mmCIF file of C-alpha atoms in Angstrom:
data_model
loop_
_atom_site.group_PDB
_atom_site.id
_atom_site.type_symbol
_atom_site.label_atom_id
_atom_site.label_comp_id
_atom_site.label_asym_id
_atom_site.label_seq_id
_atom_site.Cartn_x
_atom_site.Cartn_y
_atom_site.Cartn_z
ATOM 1 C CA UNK G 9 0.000 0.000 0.000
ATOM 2 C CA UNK G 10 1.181 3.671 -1.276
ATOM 3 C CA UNK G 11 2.166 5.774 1.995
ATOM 4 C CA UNK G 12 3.522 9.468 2.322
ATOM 5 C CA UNK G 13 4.995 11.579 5.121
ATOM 6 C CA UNK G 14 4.114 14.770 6.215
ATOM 7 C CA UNK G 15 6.365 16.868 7.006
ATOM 8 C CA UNK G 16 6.799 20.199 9.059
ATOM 9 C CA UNK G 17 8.801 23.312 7.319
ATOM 10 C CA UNK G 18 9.199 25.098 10.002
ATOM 11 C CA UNK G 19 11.018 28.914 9.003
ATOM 12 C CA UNK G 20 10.341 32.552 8.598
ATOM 13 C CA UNK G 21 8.897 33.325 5.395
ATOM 14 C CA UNK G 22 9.909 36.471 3.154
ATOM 15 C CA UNK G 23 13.848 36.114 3.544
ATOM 16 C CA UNK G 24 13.622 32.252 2.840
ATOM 17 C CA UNK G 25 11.151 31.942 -0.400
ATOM 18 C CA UNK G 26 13.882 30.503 -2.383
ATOM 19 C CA UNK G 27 15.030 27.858 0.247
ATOM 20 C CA UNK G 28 11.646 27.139 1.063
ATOM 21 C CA UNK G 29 10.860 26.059 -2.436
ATOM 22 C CA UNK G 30 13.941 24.346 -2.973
ATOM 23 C CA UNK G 31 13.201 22.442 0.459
ATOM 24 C CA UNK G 32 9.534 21.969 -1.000
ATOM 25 C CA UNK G 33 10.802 20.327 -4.595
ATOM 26 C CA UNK G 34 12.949 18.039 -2.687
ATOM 27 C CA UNK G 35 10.147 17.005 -0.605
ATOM 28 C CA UNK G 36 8.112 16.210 -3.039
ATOM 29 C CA UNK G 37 10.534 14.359 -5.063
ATOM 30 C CA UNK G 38 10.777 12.060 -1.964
ATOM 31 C CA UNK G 39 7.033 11.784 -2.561
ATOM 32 C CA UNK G 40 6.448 13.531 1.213
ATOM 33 C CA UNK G 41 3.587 15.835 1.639
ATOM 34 C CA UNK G 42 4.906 19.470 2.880
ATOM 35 C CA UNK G 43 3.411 21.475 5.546
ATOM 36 C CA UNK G 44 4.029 24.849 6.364
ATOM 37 C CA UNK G 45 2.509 27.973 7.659
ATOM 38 C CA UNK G 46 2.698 30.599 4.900
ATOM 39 C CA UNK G 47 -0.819 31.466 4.043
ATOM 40 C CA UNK G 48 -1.513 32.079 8.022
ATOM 41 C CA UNK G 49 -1.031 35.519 9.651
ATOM 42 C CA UNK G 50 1.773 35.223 11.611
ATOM 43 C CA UNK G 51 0.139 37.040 14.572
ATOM 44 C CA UNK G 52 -2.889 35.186 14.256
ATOM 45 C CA UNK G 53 -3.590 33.300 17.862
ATOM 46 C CA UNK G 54 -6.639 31.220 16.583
ATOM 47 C CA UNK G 55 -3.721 30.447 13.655
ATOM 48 C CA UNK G 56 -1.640 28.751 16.166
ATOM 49 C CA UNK G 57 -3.970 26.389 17.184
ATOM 50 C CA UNK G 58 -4.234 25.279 13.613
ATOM 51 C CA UNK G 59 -0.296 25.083 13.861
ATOM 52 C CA UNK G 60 -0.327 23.182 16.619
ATOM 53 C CA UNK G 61 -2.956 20.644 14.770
ATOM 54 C CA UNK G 62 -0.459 20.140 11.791
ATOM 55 C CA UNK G 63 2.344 19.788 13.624
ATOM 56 C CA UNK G 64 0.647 16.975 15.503
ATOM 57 C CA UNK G 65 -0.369 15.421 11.938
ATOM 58 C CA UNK G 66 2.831 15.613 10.671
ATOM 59 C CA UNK G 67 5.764 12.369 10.495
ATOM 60 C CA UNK G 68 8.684 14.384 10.686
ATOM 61 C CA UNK G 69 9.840 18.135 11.640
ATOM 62 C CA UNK G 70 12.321 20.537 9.600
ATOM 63 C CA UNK G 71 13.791 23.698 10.831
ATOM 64 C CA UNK G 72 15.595 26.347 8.512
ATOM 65 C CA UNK G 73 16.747 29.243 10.277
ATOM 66 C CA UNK G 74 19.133 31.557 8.343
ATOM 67 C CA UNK G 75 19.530 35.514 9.208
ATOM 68 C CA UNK G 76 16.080 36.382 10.969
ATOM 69 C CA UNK G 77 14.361 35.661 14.323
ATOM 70 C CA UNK G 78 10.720 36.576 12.982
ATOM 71 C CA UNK G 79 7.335 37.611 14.018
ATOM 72 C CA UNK G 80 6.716 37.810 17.605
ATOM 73 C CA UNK G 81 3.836 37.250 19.850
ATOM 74 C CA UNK G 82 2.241 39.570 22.394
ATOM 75 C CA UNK G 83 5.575 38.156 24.973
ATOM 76 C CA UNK G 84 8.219 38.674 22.402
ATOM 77 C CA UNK G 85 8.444 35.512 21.554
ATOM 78 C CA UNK G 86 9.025 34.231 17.703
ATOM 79 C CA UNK G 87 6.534 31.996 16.395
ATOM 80 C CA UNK G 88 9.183 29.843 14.303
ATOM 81 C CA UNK G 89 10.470 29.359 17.971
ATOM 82 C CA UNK G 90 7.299 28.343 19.310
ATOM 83 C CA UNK G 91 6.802 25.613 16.251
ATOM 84 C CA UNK G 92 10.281 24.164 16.989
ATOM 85 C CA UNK G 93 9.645 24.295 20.889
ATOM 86 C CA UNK G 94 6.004 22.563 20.020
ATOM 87 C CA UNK G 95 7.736 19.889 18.000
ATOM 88 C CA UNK G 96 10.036 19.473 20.420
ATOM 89 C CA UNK G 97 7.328 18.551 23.008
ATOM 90 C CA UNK G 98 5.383 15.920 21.124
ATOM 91 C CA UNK G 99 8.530 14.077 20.503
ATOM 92 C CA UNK G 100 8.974 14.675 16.546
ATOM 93 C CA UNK G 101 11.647 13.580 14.928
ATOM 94 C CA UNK G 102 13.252 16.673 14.058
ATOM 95 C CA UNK G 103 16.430 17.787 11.677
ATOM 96 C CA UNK G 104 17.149 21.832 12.070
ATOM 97 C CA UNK G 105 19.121 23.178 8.871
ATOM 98 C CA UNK G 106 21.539 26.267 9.911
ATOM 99 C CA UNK G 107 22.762 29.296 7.989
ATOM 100 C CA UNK G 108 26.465 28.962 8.037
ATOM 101 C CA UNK G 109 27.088 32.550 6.133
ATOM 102 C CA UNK G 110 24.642 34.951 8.237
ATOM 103 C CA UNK G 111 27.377 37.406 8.628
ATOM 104 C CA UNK G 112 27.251 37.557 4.414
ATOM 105 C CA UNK G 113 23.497 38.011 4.218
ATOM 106 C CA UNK G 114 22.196 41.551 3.020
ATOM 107 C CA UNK G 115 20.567 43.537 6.017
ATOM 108 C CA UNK G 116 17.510 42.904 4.746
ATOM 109 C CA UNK G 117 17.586 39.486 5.750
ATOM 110 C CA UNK G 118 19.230 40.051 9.191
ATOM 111 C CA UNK G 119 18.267 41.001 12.259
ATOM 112 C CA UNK G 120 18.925 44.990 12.882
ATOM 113 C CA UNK G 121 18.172 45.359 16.737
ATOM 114 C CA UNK G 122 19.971 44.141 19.547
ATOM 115 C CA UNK G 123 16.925 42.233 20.792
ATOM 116 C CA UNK G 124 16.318 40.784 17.589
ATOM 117 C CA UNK G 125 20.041 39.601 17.537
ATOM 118 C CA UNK G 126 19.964 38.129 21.027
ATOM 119 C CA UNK G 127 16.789 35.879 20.474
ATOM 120 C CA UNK G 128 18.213 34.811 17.005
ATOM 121 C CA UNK G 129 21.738 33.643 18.716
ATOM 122 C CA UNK G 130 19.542 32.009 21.612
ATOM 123 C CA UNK G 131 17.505 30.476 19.032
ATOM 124 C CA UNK G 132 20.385 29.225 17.265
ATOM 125 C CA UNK G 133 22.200 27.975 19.896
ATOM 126 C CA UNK G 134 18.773 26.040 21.038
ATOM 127 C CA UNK G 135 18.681 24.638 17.738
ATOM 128 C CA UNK G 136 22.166 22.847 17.316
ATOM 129 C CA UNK G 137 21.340 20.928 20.243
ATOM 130 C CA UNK G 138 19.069 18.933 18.019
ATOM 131 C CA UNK G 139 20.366 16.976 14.951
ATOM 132 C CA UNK G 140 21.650 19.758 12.866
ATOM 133 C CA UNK G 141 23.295 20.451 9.195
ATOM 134 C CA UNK G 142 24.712 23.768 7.910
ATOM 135 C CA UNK G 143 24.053 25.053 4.556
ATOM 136 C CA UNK G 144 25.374 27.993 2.396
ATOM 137 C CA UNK G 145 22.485 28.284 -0.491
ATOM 138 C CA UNK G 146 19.272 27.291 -1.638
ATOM 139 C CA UNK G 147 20.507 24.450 -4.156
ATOM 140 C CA UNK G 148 22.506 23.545 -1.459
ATOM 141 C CA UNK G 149 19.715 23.380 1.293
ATOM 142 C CA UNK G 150 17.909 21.833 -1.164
ATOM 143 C CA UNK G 151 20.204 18.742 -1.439
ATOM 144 C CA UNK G 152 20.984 18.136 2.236
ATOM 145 C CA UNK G 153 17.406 17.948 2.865
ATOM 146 C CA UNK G 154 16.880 15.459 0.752
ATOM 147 C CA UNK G 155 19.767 13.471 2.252
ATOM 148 C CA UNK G 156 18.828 14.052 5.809
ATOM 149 C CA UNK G 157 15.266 12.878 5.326
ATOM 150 C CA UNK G 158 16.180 9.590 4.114
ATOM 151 C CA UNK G 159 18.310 8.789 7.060
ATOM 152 C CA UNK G 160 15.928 10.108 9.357
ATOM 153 C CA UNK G 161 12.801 8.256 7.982
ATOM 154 C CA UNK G 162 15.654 5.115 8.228
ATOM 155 C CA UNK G 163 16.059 5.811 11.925
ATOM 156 C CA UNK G 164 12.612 6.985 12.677
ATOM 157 C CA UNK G 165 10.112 4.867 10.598
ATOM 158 C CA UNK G 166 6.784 6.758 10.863
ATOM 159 C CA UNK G 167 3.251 5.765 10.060
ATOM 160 C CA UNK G 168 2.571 8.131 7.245
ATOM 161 C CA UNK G 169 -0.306 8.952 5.601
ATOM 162 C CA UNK G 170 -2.212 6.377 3.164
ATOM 163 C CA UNK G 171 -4.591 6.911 0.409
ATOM 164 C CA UNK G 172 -7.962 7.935 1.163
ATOM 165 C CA UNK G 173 -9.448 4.638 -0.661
ATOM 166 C CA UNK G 174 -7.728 2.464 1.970
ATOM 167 C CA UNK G 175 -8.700 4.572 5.099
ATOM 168 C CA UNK G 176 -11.515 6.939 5.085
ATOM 169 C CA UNK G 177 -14.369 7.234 7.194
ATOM 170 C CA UNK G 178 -17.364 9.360 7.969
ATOM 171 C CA UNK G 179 -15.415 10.940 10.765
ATOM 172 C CA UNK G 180 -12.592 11.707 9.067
ATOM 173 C CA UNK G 181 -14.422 13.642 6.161
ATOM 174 C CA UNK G 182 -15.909 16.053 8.506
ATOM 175 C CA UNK G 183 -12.576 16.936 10.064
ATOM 176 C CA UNK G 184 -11.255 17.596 6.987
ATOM 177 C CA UNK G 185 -14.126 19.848 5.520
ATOM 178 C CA UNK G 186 -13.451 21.559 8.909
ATOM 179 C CA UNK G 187 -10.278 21.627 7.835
ATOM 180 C CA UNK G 188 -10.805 23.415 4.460
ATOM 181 C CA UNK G 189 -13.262 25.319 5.700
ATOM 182 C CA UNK G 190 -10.664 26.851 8.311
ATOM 183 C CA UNK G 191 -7.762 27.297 5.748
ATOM 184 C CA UNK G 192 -10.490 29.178 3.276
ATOM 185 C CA UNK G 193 -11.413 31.655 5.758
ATOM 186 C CA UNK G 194 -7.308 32.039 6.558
ATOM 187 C CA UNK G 195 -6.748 32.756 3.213
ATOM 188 C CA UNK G 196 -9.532 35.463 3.539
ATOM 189 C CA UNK G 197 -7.727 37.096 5.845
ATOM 190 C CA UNK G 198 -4.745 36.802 4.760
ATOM 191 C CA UNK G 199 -5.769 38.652 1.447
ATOM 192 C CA UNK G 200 -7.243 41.400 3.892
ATOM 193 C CA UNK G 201 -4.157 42.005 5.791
ATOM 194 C CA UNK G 202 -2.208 42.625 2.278
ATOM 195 C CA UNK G 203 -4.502 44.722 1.273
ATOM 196 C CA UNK G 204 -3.648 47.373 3.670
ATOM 197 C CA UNK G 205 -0.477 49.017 5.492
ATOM 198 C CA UNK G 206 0.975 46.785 8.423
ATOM 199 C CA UNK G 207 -0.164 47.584 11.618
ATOM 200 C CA UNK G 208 3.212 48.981 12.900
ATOM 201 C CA UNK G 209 4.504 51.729 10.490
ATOM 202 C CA UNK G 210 3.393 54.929 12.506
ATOM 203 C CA UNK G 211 6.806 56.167 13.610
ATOM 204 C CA UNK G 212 7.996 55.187 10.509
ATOM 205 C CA UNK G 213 9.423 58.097 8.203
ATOM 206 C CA UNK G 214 7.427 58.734 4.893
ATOM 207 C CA UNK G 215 5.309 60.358 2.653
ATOM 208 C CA UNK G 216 6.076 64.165 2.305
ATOM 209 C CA UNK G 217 9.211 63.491 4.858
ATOM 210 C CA UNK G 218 12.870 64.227 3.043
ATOM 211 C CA UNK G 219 15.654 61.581 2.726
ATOM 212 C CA UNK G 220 18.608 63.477 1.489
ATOM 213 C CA UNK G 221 22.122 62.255 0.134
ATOM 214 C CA UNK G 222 25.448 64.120 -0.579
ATOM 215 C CA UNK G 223 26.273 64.699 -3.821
ATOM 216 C CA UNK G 224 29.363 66.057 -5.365
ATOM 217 C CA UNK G 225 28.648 67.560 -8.964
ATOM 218 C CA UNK G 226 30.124 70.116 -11.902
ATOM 219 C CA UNK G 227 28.602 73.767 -11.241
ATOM 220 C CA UNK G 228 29.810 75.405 -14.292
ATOM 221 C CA UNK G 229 31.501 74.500 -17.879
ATOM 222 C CA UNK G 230 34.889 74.815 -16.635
ATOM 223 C CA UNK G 231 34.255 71.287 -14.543
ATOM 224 C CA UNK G 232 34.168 73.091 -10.897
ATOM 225 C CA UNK G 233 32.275 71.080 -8.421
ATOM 226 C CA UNK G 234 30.763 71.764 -5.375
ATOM 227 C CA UNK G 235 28.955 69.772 -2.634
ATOM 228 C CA UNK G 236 25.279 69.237 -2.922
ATOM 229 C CA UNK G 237 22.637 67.861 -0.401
ATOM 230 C CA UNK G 238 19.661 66.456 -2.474
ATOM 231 C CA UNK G 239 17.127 66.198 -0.881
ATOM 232 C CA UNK G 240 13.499 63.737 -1.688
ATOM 233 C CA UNK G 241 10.859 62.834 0.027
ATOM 234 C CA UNK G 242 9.844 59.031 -0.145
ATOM 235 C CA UNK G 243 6.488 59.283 -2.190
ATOM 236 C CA UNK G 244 8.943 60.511 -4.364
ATOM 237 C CA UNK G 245 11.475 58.723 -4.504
ATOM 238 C CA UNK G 246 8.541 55.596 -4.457
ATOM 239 C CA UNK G 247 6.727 57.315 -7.835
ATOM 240 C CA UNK G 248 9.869 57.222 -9.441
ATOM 241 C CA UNK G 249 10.482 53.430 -8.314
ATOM 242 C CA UNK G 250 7.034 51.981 -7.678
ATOM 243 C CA UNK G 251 6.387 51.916 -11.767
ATOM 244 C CA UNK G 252 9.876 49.791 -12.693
ATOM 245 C CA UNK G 253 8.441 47.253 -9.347
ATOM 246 C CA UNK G 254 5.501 46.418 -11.095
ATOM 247 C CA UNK G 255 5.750 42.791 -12.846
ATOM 248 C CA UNK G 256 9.369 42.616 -10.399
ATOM 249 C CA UNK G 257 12.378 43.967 -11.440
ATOM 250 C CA UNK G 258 16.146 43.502 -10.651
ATOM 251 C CA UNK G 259 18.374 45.719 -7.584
ATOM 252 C CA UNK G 260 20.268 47.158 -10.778
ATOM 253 C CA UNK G 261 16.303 48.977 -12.069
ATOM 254 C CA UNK G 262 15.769 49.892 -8.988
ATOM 255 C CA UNK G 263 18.771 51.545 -8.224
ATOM 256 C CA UNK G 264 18.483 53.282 -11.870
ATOM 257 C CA UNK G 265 15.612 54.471 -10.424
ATOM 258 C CA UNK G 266 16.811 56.077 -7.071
ATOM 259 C CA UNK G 267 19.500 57.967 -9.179
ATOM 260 C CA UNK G 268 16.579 59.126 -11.488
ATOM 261 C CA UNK G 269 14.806 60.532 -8.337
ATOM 262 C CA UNK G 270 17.606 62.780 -7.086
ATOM 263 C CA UNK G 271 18.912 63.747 -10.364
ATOM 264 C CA UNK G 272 15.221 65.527 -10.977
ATOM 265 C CA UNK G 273 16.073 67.175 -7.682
ATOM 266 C CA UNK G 274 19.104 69.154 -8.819
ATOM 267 C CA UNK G 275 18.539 72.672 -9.701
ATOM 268 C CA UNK G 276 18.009 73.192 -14.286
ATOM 269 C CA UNK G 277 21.463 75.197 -14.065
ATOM 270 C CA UNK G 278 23.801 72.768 -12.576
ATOM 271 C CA UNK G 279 22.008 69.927 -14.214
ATOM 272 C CA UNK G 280 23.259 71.201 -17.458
ATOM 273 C CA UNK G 281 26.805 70.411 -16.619
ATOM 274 C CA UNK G 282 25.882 67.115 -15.013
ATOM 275 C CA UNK G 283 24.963 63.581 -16.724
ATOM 276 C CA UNK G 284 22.349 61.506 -14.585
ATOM 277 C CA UNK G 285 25.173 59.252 -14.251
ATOM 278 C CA UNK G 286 26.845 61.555 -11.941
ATOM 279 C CA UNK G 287 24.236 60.861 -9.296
ATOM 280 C CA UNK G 288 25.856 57.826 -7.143
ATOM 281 C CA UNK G 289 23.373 56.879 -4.253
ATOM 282 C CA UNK G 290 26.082 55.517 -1.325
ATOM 283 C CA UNK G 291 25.081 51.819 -0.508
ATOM 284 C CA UNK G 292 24.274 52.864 2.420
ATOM 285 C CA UNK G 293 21.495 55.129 1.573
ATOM 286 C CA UNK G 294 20.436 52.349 -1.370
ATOM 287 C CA UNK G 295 20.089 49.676 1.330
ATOM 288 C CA UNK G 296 18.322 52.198 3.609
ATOM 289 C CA UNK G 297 15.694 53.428 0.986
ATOM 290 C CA UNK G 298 14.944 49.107 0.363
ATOM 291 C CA UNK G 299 14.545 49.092 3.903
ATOM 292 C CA UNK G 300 12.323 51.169 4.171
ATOM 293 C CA UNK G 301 10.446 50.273 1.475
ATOM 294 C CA UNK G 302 9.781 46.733 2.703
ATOM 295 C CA UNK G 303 9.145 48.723 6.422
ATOM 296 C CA UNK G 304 6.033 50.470 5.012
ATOM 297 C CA UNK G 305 4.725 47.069 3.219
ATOM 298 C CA UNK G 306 5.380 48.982 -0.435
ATOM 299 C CA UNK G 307 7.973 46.275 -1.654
ATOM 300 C CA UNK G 308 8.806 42.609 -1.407
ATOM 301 C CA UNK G 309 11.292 40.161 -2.460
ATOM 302 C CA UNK G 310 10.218 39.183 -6.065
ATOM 303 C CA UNK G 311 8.944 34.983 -6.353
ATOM 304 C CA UNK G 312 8.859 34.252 -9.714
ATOM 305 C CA UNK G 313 10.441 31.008 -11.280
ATOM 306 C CA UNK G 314 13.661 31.736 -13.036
ATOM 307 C CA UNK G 315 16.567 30.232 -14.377
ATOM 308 C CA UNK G 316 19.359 28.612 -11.719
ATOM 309 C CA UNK G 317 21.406 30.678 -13.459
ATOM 310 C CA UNK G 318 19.802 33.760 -12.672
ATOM 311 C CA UNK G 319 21.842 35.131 -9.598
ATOM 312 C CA UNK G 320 19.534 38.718 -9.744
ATOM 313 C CA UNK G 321 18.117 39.883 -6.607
ATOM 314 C CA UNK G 322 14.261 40.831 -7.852
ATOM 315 C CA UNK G 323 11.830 42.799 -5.869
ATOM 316 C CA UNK G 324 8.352 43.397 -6.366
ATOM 317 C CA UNK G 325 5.597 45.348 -5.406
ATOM 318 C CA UNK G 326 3.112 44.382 -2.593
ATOM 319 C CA UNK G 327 -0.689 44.596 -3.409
ATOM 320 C CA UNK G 328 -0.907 47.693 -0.782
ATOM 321 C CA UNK G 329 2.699 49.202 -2.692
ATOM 322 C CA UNK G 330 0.381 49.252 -5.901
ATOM 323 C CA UNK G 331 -2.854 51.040 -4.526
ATOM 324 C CA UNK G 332 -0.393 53.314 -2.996
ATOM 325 C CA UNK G 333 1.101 54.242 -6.334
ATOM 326 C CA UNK G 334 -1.871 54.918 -7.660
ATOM 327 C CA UNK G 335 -2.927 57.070 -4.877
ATOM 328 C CA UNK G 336 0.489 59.559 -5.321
ATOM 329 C CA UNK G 337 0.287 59.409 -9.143
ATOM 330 C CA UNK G 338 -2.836 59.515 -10.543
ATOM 331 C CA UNK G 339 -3.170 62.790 -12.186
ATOM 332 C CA UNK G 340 -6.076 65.263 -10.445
ATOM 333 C CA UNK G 341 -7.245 67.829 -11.047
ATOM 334 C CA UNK G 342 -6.010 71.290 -9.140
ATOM 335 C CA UNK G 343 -3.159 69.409 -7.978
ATOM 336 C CA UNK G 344 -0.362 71.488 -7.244
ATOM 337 C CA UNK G 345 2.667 68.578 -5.902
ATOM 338 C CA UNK G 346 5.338 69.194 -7.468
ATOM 339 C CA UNK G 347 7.367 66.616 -9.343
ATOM 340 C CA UNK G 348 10.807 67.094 -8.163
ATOM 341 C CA UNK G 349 13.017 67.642 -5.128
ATOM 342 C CA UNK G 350 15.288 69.938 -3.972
ATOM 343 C CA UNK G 351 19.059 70.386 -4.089
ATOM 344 C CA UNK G 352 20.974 72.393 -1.732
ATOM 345 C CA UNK G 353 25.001 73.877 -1.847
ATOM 346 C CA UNK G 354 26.510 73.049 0.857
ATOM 347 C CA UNK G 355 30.383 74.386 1.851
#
């Protein structure tokens, strides 16, 4: 008789979409059934007793941690930790797969504060007390999954799941039309919630509020520069960008775009002696404005299918970035914004 395990993958979500599917293909080539979390709200209690309910369905328990802790409960703590402490308690068989390269990872896919950093290195350090492998990419991930799996089925035979011909029963039809029903309404809400600005972004910096760079440019024919602060506000900077985001695009369009932003910000008479070109946003300030971005729920690492030889970083824009666009510019009527930003000499 045919028979598949379930099993657990247990990670945070938007800085792992490329291991998790590379976890997910391998998986399924072992003819398991994956589990995971993604379409709940994180936050969600009454989506943490459905958690709790797959976990306890599931044969076996994975565990991908990389550069970020996570969402939190109400008591600070992460809800990845709470699945792997959970799994822990029913006695899964569990193999926990460890970033070996966090200190290499952009800091978009780190943790920023201190607190963040301490319950990630606790977490960590919790986690390599369990049977643990390392990995350094998603192909790579991919293929030590796969190996782990087999030994661990080997030394942990499980009962698996059979086809419904061979075991279904009245009872077990209504708990999984229970089932469905719960995951439909989930996905309801889920759809909601993306819909709109996350709950946490009011002392965040944006709209009509300036982010300014230094910029160092010619001021006359005879090639004399002089120090500039440009200075944008982030609807800006986001009308210039939000357009390019639209079906994903690469870091390299984006930044293209940035530059475009401030360069409409210096003044007609020193732009004449200037190329676009000239305009080099600091690293610093590019990795700040994707931040930031991703802070207000505009922007989102990019998921569609490409080649393996495709080593682009893609972002895209959330369903809330795009009704936002549209909101800053649509054309209306008597509207008097203007379409640039500033630029200002400094000594």
């Amino acid at each position: 008789m045919e028979k598949k395990h379930q099993v657990f993958v247990s990670s945070t979500y938007r800085d792992l979409i490329e291991e998790r599917k590379e976890v997910i293909h391998a998986l399924l080539e072992l003819d398991c059934i994956p589990a995971g979390m993604e379409l709940f709200p994180a936050t969600d209690e009454d989506a943490w007793s459905l958690i709790t309910e797959v976990i306890d369905g599931c044969d076996y328990y994975i565990l991908i941690v990389a550069g970020k802790y996570g969402s939190t409960n109400s008591e600070g703590f992460g809800y990845t930790e709470m699945e792997f402490d959970y799994a822990v308690s029913q006695k899964k068989p569990i193999i926990t797969f460890l970033n070996e390269n966090i200190d290499d990872l952009p800091s978009s896919k780190v943790e920023t504060s201190d607190k963040g950093k301490e319950s990630l290195k606790k977490f960590r350090d919790k986690a390599k007390g369990r049977h643990c492998k390392f990995w350094s990419s998603a192909p790579d991930l991919g293929g030590k999954v796969s190996r782990s799996l087999i030994q661990l089925r080997k030394k942990h035979p499980s009962d698996g799941w059979v086809p419904g011909r061979y075991a279904v029963d009245q009872k077990m039809i209504a708990e999984m039309e229970r089932m469905r029903a719960r995951i439909a309404e989930l996905e309801i809400e889920l759809l909601i919630g993306n819909s709109g600005p996350p709950s946490d972004i009011e002392d965040l910096i944006c709209g009509d509020e300036v982010y300014s760079i230094h910029q160092e440019l010619y001021m006359n024919s005879e090639k004399e520069k002089k120090k500039y602060v440009l200075n944008v506000t982030w609807d800006k900077l986001f009308s210039y960008c939000g357009p390019v985001l639209s079906g994903e695009c690469t870091d390299s369009q984006l930044q293209e775009k940035m530059s475009l932003a401030y360069w409409h910000a210096v003044a007609s008479d020193i732009r004449e002696f200037n190329d676009h070109l000239n305009i080099i946003i600091p690293y610093v300030c590019e990795d700040q404005i994707k931040v930031q971005f991703q802070a207000l729920g505009l922007m989102e690492p990019g998921t569609k299918k490409r080649a393996v030889s495709d080593t682009n970083t893609y972002w895209n824009l959330t369903s809330y970035g795009e009704r936002y666009l549209i909101k800053i510019k649509a054309l209306r009527r008597n509207s008097n914004k203007s379409l640039v930003g500033t630029a200002t000499a400094t000594q």
